[in-house]
PDB file of C-alpha atoms in Angstrom:
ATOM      1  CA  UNK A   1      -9.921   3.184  13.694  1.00 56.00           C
ATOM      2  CA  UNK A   2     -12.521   4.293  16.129  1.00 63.00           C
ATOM      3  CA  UNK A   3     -15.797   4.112  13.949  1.00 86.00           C
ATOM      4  CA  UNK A   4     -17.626   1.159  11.960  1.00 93.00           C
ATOM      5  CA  UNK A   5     -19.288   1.170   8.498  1.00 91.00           C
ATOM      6  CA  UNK A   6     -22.679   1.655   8.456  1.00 93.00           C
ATOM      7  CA  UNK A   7     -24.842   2.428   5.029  1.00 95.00           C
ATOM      8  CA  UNK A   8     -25.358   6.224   4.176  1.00 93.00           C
ATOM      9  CA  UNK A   9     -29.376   6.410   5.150  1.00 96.00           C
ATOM     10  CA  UNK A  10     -32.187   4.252   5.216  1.00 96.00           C
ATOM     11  CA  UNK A  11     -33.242   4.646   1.603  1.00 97.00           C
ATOM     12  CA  UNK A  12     -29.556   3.423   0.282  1.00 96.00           C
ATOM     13  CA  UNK A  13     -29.833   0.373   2.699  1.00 97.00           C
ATOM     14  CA  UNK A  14     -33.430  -0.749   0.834  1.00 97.00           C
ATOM     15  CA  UNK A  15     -31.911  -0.242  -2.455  1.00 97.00           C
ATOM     16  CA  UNK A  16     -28.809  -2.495  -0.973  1.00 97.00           C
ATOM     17  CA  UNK A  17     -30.504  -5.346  -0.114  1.00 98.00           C
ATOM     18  CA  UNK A  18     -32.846  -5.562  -3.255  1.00 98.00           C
ATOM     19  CA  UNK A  19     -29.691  -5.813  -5.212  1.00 98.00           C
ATOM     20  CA  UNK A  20     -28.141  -8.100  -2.587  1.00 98.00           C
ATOM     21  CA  UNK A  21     -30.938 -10.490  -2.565  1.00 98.00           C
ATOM     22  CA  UNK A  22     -31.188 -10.899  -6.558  1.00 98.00           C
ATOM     23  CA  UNK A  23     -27.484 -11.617  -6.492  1.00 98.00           C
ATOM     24  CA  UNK A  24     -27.287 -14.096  -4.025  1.00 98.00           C
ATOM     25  CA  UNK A  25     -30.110 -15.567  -5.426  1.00 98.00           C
ATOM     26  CA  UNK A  26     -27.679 -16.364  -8.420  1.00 97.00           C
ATOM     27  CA  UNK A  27     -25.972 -18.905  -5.892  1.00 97.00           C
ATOM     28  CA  UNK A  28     -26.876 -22.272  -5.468  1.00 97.00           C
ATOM     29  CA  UNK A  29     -29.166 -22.471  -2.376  1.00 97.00           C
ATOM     30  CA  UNK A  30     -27.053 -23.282   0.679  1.00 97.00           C
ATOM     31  CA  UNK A  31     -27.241 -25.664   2.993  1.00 97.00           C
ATOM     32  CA  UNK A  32     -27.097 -23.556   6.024  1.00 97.00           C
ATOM     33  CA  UNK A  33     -26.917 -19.658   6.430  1.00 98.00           C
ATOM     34  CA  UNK A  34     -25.099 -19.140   9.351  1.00 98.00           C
ATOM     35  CA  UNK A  35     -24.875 -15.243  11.272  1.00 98.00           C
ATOM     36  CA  UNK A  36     -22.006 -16.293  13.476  1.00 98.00           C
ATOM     37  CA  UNK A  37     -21.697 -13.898  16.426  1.00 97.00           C
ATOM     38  CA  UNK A  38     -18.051 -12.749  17.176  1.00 96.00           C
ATOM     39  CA  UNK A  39     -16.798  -9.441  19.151  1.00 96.00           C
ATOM     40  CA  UNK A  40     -16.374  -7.673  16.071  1.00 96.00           C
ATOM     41  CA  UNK A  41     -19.846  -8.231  15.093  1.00 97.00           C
ATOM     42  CA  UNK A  42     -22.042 -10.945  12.879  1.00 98.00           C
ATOM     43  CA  UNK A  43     -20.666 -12.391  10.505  1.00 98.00           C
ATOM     44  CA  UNK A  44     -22.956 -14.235   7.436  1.00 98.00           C
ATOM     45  CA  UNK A  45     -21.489 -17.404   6.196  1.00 98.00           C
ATOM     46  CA  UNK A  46     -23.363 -19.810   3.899  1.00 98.00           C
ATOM     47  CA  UNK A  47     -22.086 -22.936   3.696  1.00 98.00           C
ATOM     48  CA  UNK A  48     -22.520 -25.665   0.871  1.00 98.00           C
ATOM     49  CA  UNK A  49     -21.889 -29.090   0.052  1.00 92.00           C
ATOM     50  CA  UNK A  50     -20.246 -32.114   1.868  1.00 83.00           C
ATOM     51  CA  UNK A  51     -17.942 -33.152   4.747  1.00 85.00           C
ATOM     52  CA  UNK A  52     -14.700 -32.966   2.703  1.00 89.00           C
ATOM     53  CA  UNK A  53     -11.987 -30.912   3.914  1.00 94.00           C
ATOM     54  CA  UNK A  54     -13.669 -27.448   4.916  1.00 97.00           C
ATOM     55  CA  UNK A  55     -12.631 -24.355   1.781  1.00 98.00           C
ATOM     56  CA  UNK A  56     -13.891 -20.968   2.655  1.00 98.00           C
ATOM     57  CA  UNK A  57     -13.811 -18.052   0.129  1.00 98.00           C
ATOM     58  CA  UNK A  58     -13.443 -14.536   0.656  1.00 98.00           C
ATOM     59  CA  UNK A  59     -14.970 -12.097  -1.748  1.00 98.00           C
ATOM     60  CA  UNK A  60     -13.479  -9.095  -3.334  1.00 95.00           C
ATOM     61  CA  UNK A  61     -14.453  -5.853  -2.275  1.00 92.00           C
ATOM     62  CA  UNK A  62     -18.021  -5.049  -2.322  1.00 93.00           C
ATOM     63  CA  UNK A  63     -18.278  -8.037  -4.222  1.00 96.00           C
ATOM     64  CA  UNK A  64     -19.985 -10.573  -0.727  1.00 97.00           C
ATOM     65  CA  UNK A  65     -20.242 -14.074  -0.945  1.00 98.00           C
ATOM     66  CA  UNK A  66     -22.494 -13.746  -4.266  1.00 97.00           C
ATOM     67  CA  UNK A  67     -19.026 -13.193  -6.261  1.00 97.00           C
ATOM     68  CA  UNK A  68     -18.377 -17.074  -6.053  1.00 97.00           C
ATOM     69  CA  UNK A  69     -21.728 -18.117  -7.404  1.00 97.00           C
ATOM     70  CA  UNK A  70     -20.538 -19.938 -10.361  1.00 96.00           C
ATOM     71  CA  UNK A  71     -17.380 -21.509  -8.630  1.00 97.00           C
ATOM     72  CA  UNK A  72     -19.356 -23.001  -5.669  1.00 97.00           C
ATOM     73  CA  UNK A  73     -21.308 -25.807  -7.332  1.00 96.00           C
ATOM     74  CA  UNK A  74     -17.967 -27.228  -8.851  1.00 95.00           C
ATOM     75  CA  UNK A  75     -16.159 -26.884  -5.315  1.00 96.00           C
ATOM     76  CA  UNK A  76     -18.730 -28.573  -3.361  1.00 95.00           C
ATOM     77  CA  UNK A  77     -19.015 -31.985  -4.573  1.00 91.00           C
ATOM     78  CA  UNK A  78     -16.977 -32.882  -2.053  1.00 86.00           C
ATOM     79  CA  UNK A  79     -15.506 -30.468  -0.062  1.00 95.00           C
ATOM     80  CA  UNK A  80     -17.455 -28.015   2.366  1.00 97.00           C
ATOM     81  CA  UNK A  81     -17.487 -24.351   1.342  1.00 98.00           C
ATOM     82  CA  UNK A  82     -18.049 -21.870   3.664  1.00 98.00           C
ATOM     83  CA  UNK A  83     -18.815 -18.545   1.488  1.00 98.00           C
ATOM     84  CA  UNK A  84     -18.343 -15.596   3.543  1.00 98.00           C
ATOM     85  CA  UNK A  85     -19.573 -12.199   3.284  1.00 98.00           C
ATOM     86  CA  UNK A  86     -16.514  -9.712   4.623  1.00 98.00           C
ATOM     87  CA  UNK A  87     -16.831  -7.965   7.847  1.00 97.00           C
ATOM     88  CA  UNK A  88     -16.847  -4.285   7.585  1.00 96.00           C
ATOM     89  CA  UNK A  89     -18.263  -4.203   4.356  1.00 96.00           C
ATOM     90  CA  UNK A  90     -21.453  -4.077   2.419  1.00 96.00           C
ATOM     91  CA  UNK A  91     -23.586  -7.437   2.661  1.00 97.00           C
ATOM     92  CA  UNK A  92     -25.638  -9.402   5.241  1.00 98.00           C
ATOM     93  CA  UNK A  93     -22.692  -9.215   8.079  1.00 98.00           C
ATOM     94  CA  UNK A  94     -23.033  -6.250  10.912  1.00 96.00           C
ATOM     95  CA  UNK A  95     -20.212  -4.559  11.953  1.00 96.00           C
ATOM     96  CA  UNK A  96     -20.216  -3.527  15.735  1.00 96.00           C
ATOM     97  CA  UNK A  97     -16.735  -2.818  17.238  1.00 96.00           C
ATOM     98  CA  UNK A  98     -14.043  -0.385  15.362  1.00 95.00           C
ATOM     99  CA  UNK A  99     -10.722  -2.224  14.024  1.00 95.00           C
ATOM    100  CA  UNK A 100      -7.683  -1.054  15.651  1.00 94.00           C
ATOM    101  CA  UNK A 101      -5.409  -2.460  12.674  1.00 95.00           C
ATOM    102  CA  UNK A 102      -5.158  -4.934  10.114  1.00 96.00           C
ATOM    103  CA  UNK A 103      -3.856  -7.671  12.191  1.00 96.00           C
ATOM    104  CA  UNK A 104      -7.597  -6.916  14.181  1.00 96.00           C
ATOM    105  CA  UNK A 105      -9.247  -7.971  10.283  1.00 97.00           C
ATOM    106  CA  UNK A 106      -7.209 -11.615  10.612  1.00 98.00           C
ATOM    107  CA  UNK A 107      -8.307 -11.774  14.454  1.00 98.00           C
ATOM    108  CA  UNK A 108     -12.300 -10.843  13.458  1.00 97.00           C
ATOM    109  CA  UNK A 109     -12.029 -14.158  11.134  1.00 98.00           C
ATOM    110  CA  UNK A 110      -9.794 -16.164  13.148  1.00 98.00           C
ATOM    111  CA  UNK A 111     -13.298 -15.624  15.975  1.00 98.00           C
ATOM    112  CA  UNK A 112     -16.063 -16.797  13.189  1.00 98.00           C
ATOM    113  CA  UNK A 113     -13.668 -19.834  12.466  1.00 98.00           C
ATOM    114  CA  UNK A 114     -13.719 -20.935  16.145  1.00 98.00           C
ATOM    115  CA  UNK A 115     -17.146 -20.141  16.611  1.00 98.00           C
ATOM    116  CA  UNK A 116     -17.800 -22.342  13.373  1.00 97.00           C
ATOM    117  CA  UNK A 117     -15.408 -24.991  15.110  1.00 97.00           C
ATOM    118  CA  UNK A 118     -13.176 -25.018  11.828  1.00 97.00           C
ATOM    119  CA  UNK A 119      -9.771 -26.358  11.978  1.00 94.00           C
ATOM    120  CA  UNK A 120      -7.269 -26.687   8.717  1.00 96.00           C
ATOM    121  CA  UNK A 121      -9.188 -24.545   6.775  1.00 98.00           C
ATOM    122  CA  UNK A 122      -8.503 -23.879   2.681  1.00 98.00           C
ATOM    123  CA  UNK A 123      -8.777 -20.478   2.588  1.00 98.00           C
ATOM    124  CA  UNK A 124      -9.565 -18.922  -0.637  1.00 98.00           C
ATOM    125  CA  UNK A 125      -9.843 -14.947  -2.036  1.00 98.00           C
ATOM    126  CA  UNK A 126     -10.317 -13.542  -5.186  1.00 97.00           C
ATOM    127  CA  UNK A 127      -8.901  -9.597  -5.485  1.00 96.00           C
ATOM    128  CA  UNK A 128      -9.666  -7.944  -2.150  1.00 96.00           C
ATOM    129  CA  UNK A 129     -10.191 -11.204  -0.815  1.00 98.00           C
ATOM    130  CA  UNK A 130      -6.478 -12.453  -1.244  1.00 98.00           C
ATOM    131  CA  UNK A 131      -5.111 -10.039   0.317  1.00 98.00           C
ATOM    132  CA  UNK A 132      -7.529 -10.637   3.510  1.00 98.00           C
ATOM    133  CA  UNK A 133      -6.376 -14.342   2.468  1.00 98.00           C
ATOM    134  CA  UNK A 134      -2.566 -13.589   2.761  1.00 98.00           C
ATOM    135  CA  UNK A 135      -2.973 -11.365   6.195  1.00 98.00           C
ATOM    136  CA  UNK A 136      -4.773 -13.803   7.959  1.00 98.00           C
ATOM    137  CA  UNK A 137      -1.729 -16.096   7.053  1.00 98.00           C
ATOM    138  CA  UNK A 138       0.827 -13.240   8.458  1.00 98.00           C
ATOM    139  CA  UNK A 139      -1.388 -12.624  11.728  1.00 98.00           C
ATOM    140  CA  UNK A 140      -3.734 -15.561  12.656  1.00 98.00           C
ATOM    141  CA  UNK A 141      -2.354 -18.728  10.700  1.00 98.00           C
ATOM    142  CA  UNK A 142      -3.468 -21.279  13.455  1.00 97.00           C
ATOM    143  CA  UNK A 143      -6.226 -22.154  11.461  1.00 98.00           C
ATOM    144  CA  UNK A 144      -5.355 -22.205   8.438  1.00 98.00           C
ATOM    145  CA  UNK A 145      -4.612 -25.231   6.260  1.00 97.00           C
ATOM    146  CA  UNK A 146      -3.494 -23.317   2.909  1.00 98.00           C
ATOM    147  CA  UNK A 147      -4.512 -19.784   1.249  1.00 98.00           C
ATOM    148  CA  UNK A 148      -5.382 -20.153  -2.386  1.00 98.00           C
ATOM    149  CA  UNK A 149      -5.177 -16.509  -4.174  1.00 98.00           C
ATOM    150  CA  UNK A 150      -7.396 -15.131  -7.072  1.00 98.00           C
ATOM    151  CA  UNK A 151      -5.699 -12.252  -8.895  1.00 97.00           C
ATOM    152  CA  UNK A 152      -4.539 -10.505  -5.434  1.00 97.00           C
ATOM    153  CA  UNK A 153      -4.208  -7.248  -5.503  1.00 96.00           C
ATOM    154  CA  UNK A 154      -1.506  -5.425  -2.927  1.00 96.00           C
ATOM    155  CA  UNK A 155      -0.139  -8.707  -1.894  1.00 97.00           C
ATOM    156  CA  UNK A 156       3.029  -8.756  -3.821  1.00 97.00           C
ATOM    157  CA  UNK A 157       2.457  -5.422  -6.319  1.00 95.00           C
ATOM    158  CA  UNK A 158       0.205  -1.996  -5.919  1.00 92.00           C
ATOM    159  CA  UNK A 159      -2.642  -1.048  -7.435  1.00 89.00           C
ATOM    160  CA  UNK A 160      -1.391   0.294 -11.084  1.00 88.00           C
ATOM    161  CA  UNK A 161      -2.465   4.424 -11.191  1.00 86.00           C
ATOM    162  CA  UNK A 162      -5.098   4.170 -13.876  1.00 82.00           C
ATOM    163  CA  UNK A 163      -7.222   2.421 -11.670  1.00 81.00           C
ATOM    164  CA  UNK A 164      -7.048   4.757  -8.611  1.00 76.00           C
ATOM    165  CA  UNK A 165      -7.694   7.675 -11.350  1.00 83.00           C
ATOM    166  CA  UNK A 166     -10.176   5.761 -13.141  1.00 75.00           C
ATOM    167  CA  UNK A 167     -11.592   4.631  -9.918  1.00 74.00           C
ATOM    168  CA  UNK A 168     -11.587   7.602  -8.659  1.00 76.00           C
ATOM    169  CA  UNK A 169     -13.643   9.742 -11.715  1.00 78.00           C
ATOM    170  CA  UNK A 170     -16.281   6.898 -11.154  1.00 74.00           C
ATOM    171  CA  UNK A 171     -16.938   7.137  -8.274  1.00 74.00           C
ATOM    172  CA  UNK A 172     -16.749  11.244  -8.358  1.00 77.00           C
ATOM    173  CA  UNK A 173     -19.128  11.469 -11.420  1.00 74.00           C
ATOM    174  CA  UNK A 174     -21.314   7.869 -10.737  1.00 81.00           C
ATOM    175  CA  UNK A 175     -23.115   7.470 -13.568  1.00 81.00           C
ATOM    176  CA  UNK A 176     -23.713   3.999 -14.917  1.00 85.00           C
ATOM    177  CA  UNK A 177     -21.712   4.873 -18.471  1.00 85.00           C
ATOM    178  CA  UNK A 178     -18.444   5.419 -16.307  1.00 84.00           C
ATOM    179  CA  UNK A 179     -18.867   2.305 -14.150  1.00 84.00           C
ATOM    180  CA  UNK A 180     -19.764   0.128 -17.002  1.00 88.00           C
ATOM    181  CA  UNK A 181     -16.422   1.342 -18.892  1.00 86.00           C
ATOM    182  CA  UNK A 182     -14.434   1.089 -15.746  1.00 83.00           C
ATOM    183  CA  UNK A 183     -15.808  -2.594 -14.972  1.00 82.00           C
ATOM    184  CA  UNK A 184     -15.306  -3.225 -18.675  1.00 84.00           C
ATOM    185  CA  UNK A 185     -11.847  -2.312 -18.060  1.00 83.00           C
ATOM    186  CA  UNK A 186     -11.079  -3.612 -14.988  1.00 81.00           C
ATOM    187  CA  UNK A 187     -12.913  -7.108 -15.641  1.00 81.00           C
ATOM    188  CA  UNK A 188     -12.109  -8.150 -19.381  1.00 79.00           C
ATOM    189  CA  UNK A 189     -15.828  -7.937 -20.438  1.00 84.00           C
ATOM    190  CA  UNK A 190     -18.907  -5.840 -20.333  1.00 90.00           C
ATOM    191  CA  UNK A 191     -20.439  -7.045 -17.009  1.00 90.00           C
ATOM    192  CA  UNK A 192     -22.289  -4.511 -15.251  1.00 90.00           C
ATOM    193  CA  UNK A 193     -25.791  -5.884 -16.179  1.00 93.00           C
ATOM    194  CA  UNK A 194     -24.667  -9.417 -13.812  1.00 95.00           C
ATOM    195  CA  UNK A 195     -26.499  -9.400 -10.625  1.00 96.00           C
ATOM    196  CA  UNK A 196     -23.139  -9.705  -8.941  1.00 95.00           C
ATOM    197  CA  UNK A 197     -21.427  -6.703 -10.631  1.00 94.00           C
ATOM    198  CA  UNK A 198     -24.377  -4.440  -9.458  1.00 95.00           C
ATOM    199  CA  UNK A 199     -24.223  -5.386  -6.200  1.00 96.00           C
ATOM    200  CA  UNK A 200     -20.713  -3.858  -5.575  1.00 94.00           C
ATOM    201  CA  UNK A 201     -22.148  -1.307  -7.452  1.00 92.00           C
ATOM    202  CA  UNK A 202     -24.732  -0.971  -5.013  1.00 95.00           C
ATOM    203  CA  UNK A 203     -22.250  -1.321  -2.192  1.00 95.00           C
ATOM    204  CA  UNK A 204     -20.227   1.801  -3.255  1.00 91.00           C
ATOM    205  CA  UNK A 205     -23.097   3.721  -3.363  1.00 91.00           C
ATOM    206  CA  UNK A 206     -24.889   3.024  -0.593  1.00 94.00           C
ATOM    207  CA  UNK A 207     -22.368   1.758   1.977  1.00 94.00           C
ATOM    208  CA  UNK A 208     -19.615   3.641   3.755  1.00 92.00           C
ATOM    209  CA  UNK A 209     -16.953   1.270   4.862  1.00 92.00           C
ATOM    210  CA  UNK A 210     -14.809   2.429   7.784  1.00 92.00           C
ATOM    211  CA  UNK A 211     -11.695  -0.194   8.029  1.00 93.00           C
ATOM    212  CA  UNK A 212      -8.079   0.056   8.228  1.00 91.00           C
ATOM    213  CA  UNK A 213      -6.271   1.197   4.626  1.00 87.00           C
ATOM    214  CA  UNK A 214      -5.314  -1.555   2.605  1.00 88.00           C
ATOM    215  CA  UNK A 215      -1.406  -1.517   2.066  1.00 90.00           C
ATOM    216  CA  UNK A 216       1.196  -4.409   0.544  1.00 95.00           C
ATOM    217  CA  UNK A 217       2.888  -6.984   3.357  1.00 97.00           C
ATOM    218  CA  UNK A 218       6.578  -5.441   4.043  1.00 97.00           C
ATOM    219  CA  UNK A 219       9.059  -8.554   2.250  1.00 97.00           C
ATOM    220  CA  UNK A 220       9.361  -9.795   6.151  1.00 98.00           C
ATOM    221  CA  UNK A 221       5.583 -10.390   6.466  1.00 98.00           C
ATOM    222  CA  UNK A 222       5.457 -11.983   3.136  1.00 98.00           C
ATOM    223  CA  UNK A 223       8.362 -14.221   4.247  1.00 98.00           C
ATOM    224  CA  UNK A 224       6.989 -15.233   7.254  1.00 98.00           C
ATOM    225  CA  UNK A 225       3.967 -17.344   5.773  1.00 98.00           C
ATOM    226  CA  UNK A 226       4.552 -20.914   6.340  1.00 97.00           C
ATOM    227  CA  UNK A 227       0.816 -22.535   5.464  1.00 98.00           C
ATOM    228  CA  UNK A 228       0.925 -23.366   1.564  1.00 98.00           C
ATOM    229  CA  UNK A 229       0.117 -21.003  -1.005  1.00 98.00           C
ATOM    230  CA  UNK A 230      -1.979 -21.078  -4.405  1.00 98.00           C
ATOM    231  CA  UNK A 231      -1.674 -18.030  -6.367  1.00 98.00           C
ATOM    232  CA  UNK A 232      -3.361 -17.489  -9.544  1.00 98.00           C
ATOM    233  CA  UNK A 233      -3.000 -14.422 -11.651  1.00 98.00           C
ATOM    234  CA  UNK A 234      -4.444 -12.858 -14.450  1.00 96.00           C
ATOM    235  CA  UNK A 235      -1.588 -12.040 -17.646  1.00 95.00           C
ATOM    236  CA  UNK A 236      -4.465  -9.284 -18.859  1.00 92.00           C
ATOM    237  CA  UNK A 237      -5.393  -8.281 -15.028  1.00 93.00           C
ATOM    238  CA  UNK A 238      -4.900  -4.356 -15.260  1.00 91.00           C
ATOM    239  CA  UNK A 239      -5.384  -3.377 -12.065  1.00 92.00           C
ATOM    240  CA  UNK A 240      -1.905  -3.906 -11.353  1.00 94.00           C
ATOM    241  CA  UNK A 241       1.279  -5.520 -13.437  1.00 95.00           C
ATOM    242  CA  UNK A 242       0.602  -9.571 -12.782  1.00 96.00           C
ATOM    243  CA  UNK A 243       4.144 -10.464 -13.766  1.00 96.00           C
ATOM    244  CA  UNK A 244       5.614  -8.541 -11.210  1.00 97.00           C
ATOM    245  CA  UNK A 245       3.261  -9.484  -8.679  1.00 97.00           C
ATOM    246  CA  UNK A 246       3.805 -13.510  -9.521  1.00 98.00           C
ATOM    247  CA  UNK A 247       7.267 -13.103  -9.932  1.00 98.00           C
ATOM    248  CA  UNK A 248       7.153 -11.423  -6.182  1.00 97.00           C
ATOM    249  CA  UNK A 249       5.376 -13.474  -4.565  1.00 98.00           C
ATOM    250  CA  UNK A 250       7.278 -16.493  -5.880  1.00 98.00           C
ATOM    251  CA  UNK A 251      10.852 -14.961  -4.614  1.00 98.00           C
ATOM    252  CA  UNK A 252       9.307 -14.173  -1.532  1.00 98.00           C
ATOM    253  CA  UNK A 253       7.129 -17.273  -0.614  1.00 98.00           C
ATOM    254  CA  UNK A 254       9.439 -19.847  -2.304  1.00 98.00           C
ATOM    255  CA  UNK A 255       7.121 -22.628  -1.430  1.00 98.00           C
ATOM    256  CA  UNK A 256       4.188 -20.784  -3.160  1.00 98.00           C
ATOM    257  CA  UNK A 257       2.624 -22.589  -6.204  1.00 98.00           C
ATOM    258  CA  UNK A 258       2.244 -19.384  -8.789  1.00 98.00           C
ATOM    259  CA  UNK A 259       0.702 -19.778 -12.245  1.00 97.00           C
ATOM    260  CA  UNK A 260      -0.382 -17.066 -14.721  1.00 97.00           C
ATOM    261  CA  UNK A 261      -3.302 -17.393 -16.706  1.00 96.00           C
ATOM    262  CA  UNK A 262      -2.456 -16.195 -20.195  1.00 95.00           C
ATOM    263  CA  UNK A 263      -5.773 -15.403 -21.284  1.00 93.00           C
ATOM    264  CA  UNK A 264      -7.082 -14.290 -17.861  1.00 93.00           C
ATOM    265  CA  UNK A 265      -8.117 -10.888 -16.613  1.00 91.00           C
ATOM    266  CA  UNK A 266      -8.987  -9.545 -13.078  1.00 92.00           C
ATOM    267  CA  UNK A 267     -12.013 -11.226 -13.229  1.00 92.00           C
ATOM    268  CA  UNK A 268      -9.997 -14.136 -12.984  1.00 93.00           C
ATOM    269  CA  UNK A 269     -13.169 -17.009 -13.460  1.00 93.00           C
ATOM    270  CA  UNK A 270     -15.060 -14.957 -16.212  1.00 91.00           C
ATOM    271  CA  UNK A 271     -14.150 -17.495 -18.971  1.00 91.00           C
ATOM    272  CA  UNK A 272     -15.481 -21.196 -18.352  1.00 93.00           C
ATOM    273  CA  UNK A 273     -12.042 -22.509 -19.863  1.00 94.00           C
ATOM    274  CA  UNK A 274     -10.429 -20.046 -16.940  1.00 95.00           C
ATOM    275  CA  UNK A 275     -12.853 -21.192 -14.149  1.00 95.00           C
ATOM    276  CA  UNK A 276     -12.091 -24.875 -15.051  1.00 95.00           C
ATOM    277  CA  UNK A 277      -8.646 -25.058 -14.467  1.00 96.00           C
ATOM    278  CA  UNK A 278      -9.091 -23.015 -11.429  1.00 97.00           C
ATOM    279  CA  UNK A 279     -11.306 -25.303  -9.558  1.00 96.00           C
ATOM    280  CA  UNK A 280      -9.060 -27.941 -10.680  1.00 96.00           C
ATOM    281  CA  UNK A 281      -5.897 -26.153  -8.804  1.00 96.00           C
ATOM    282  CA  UNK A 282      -7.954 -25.022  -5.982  1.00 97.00           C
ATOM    283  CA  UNK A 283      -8.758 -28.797  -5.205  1.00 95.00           C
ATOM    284  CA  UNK A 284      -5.302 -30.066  -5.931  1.00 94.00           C
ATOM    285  CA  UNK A 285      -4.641 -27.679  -2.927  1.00 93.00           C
ATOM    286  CA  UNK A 286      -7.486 -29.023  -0.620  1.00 89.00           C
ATOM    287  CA  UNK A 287      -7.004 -32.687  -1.025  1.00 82.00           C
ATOM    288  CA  UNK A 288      -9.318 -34.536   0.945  1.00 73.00           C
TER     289      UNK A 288
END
């Protein structure tokens, strides 16, 4: 890659950071917002809660550290959560040098981890986020304590077609009657009216994200992980075929713990039942 995202013109950036700010205000209020400088640019972290073990959490696409609003309270009793908005995407971090390849994504947060002088971190990502989750495991696992993955997508299985196609009319036509039956779709449940769900809304709009394509581990890559692994999926998760992806993963990173939530869709903490158990497994993984 040889250019960085940027938003599309002034205007779109306001209208960004309205929605961003409602969102986030959805979160509890942190106990530090940190803009940690690295070479790849500044990265926003909040961080929460108490000198446990340190978890952070990677959004999904678009989705910035807001997505985790209602799993943070529950996570931070104890441990200390460091939510992170994603480098090269839409939110509160600044993107100022090009990455070369995805291996320069896992050195970018391998950089705000030093600079935040983290050791044996709990890394956690929902969608987009476990697979960031998974390559920083591949290509910068010093770090790293555990990964703990939400619904993954291109870890261990593709993106299914309808959601490139349905993606893909969506974002052609972008009109709020197509999003709200794609997120309907995508999520389990009529969401677009959250705070959280229109700020990736926002993000697709208004921000153009310049980073390299997004493409499944080869079976070598996957086998090579040696930190722990969590992986949650969703049985009713649509944007691709959960079975095959757990199944995958499992055969492929033997020492993996892989559940499937029967009830669950990509939206893998929608249901309070859902988001329950998950913050139980997630600190079974991060004892203290």
């Amino acid at each position: 890659m040889t250019k960085i995202g940027g938003f599309r013109n002034p205007a779109a950036e306001k209208r960004y950071y309205a929605a961003y700010d409602r969102a986030i205000a959805e979160c509890p209020e942190p106990d530090a917002v940190l803009d940690v400088e690295t070479p790849h640019g500044t990265t926003r972290v909040y961080r929460h809660g108490g000198d446990g073990p340190p978890i952070a959490l990677l959004p999904g696409l678009m989705a910035t550290s807001a997505c985790y609003a209602s799993l943070i309270p529950s996570l931070a009793g104890r441990h200390r959560i460091y939510a992170i908005d994603t480098l090269g995407e839409a939110g509160r971090s600044v993107q100022v040098r090009p990455f070369k390849d995805i291996r320069d994504r896992a050195i970018a947060l391998d950089d705000v981890f030093e600079s935040l002088g983290l050791t044996s971190v709990h890394l956690v990502g929902g969608s987009t986020g476990g697979w960031h989750a998974v390559n920083q495991a591949i290509h910068a696992p010093g770090r790293l304590a555990s990964v703990g993955l939400l619904d993954a997508t291109t870890v261990s299985a593709p993106f299914t077609r309808k959601v490139f196609w349905y993606g893909a009319a969506a974002a052609i036509l972008d009109n709020d009657q197509l999003w709200r039956g794609f997120l309907k779709w995508s999520a389990g449940a009529d969401v677009l009216d959250q705070p959280a769900a229109q700020l990736v809304l926002a993000g697709i709009r208004s921000y153009r994200a310049r980073v390299p394509f997004q493409i499944c581990p080869s079976e070598e890559e996957l086998r090579s992980v040696k930190v722990p692994v969590l992986a949650l999926f969703g049985a009713r998760s649509v944007v691709h075929d959960s079975i095959v992806a757990a199944g995958r993963l499992k055969d492929l990173i033997p020492h993996a713990d892989v559940e499937v939530l029967p009830d669950a869709g990509h939206y893998l903490y929608l249901r309070p039942e859902d988001r329950a158990l998950i913050v139980e497994r997630i600190l079974r993984s991060a004892p203290e």
